[in-house]
Backbone as a printed PyTorch tensor [residue, N CA C, xyz], in Angstrom:
tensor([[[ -6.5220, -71.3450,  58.8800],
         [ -6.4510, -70.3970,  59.9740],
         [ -7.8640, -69.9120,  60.2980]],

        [[ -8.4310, -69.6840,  61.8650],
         [ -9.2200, -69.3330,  62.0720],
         [ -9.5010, -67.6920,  62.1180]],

        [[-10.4240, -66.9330,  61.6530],
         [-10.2870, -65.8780,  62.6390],
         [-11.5750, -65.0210,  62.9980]],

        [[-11.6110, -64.5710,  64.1930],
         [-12.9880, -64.1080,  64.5390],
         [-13.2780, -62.5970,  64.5200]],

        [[-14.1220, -62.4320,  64.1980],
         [-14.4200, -60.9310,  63.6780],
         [-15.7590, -60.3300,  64.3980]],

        [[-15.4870, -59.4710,  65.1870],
         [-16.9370, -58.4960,  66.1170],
         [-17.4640, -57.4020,  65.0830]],

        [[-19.0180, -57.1020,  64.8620],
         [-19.4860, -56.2240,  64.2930],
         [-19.3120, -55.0970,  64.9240]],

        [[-19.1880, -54.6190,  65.8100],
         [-18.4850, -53.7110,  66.6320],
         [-17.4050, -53.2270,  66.3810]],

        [[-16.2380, -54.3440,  65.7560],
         [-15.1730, -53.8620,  65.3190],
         [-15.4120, -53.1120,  63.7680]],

        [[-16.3150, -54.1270,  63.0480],
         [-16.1080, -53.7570,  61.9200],
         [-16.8990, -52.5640,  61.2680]],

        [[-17.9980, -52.1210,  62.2780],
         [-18.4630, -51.1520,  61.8330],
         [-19.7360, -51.8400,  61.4670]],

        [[-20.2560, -52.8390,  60.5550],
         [-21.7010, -52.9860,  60.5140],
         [-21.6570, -54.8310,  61.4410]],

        [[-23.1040, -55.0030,  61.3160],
         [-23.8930, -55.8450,  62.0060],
         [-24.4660, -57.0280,  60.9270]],

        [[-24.4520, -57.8580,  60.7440],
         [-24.8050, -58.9880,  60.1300],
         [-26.2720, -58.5770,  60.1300]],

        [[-27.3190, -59.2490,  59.2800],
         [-27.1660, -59.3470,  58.2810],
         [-26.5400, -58.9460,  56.9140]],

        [[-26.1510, -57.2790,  57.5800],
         [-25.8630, -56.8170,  56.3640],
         [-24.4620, -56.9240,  55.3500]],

        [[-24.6720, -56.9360,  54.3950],
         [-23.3250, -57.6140,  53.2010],
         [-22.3290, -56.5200,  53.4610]],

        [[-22.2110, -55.3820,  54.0640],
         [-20.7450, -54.4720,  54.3620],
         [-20.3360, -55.5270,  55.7130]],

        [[-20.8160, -56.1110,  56.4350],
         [-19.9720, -56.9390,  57.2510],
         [-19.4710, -57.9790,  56.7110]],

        [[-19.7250, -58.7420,  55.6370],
         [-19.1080, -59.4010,  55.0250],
         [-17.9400, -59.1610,  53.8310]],

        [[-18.2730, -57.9600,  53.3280],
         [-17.4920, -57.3960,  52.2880],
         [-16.1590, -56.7280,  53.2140]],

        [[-16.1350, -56.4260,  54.5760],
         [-15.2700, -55.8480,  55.3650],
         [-14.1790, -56.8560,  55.9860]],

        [[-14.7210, -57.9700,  55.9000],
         [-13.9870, -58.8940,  56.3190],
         [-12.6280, -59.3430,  55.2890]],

        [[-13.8190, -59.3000,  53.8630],
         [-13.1830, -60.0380,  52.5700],
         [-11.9350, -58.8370,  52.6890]],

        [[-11.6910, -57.4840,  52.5730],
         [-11.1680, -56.6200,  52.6580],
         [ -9.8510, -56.7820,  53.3890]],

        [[-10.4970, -56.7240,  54.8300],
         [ -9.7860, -56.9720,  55.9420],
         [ -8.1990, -58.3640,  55.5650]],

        [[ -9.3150, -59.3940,  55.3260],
         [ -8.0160, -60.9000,  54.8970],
         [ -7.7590, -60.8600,  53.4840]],

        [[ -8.1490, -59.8060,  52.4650],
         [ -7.8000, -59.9590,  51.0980],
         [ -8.4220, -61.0040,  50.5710]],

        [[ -9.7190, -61.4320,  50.6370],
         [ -9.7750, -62.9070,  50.2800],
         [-11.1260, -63.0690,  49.5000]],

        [[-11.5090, -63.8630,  48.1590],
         [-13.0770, -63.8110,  47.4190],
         [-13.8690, -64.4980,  48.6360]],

        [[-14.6570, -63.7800,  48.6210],
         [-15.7190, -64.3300,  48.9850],
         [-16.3580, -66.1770,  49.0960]],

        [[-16.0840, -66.6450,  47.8450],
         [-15.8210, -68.2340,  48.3300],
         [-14.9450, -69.1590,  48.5680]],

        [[-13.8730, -68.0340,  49.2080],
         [-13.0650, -69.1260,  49.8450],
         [-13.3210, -68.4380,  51.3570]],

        [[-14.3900, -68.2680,  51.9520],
         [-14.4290, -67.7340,  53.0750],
         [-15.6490, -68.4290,  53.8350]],

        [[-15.6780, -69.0780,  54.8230],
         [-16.4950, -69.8580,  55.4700],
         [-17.1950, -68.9170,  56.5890]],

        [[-18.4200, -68.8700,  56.8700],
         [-19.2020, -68.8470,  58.0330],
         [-19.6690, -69.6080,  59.0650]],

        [[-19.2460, -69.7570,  60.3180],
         [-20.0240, -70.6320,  61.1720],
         [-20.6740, -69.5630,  62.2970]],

        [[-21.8940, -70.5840,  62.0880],
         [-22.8220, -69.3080,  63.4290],
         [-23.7630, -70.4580,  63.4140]],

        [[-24.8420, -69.5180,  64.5550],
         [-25.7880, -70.6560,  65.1760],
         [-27.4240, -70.2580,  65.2600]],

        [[-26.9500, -68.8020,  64.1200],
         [-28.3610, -68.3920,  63.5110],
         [-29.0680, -68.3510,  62.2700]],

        [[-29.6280, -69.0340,  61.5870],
         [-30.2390, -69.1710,  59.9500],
         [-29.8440, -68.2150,  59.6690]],

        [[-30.7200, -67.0970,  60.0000],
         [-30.7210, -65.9950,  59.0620],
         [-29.6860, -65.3370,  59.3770]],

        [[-29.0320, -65.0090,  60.2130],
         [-28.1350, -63.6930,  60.5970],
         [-26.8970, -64.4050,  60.0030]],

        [[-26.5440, -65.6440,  60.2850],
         [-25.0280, -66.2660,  59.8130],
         [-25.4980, -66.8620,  58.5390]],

        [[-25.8970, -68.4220,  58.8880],
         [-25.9170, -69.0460,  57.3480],
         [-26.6970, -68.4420,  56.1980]],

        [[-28.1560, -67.7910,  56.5420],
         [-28.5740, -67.0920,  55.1260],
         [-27.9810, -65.7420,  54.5210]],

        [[-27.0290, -64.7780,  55.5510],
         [-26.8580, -63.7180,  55.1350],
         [-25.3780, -64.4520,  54.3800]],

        [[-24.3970, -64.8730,  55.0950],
         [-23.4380, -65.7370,  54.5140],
         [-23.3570, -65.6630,  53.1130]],

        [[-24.3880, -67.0800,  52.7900],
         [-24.6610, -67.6000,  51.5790],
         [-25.1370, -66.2870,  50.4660]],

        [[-26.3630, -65.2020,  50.8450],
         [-25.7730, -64.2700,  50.1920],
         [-25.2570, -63.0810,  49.6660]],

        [[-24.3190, -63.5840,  50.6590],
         [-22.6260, -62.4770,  50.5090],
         [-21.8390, -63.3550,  49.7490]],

        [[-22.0080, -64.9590,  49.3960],
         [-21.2890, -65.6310,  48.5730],
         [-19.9700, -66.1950,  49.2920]],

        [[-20.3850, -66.2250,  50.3470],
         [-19.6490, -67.1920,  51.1300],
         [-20.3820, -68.6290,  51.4090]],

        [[-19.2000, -69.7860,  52.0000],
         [-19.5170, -70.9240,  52.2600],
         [-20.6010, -70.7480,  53.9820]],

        [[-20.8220, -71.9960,  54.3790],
         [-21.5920, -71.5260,  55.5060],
         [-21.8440, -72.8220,  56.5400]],

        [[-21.2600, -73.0590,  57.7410],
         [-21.6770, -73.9940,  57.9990],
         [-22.5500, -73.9570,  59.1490]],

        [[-23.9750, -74.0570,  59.5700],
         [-24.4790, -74.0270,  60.1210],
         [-24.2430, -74.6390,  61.7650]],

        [[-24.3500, -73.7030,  62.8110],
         [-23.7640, -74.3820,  64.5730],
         [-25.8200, -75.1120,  64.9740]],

        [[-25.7000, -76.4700,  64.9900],
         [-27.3500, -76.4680,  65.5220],
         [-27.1920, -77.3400,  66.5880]],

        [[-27.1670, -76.4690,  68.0450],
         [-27.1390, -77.1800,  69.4100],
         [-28.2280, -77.6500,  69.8910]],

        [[-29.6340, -78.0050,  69.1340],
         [-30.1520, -78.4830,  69.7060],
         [-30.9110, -79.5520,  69.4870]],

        [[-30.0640, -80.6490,  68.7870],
         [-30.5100, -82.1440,  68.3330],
         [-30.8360, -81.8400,  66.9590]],

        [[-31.3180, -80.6290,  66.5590],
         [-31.9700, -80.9250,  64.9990],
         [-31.1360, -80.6290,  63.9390]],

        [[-30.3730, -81.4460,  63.9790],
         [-29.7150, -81.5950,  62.7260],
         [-29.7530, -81.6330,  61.1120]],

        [[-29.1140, -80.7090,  60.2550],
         [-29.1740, -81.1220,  58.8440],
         [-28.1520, -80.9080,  58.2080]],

        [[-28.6770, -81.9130,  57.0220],
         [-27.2650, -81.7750,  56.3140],
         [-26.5110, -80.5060,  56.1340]],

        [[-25.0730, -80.9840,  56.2160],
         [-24.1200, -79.8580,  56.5440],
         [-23.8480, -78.7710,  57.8970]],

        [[-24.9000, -79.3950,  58.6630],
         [-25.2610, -78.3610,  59.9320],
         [-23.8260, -79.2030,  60.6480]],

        [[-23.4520, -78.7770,  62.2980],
         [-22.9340, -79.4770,  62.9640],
         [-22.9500, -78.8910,  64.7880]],

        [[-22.8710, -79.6950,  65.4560],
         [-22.8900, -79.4820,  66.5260],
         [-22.2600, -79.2010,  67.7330]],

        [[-20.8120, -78.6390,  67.1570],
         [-19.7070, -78.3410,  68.2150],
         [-18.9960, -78.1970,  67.0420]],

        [[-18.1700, -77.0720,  68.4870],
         [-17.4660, -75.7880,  67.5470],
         [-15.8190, -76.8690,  67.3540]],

        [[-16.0280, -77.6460,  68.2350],
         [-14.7400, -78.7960,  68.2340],
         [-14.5120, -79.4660,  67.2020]],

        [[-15.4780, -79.5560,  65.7080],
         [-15.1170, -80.1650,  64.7730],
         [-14.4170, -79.1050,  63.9280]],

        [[-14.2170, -78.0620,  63.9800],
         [-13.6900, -77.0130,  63.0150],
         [-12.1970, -77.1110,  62.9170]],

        [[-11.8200, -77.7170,  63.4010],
         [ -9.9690, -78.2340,  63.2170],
         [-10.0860, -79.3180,  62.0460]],

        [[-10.8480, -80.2130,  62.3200],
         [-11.1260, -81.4280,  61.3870],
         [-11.6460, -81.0580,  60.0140]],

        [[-12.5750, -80.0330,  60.2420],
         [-13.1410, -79.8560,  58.7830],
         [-12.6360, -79.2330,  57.8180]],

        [[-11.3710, -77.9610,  58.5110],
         [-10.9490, -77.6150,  58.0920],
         [ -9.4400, -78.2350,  57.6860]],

        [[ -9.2380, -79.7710,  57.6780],
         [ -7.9580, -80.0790,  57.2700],
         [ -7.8700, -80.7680,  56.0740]],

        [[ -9.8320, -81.2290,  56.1060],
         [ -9.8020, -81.7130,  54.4410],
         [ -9.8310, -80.8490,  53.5530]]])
């Protein structure tokens, strides 16, 4: 299941780990079974990683790396393995 979450709603703003700890709260859920996708290093995948979540990096603009990906259209797929 997907679900999307506004810092607005939650009260803090990414980087910081109460937006991540609010979430875990929110769905009852540890921290690594909880994925991040965003399309900023630091604000999604580095704060993510550590809050101790998974992280998959959005990189729209050819530069690709491992584990990165480039459309939000593979997230049905990735999430069925």
């Amino acid at each position: 299941e997907v679900e999307v979450f506004c810092s607005s709603e939650l009260g803090f703003a990414k980087p910081h780990v109460e937006f991540f700890r609010s979430i875990e709260q929110r769905l009852q859920l540890a921290p690594s079974s909880l994925t991040m996708v965003g399309d900023d290093l630091a604000l999604d995948h580095q704060a993510a990683v550590a809050a101790g979540w998974r992280s998959v990096p959005l990189v729209r603009d050819g530069r690709h790396f491992c584990g990165s990906i480039d459309s939000l259209k593979v997230i049905p797929q990735m999430l069925a393995r």
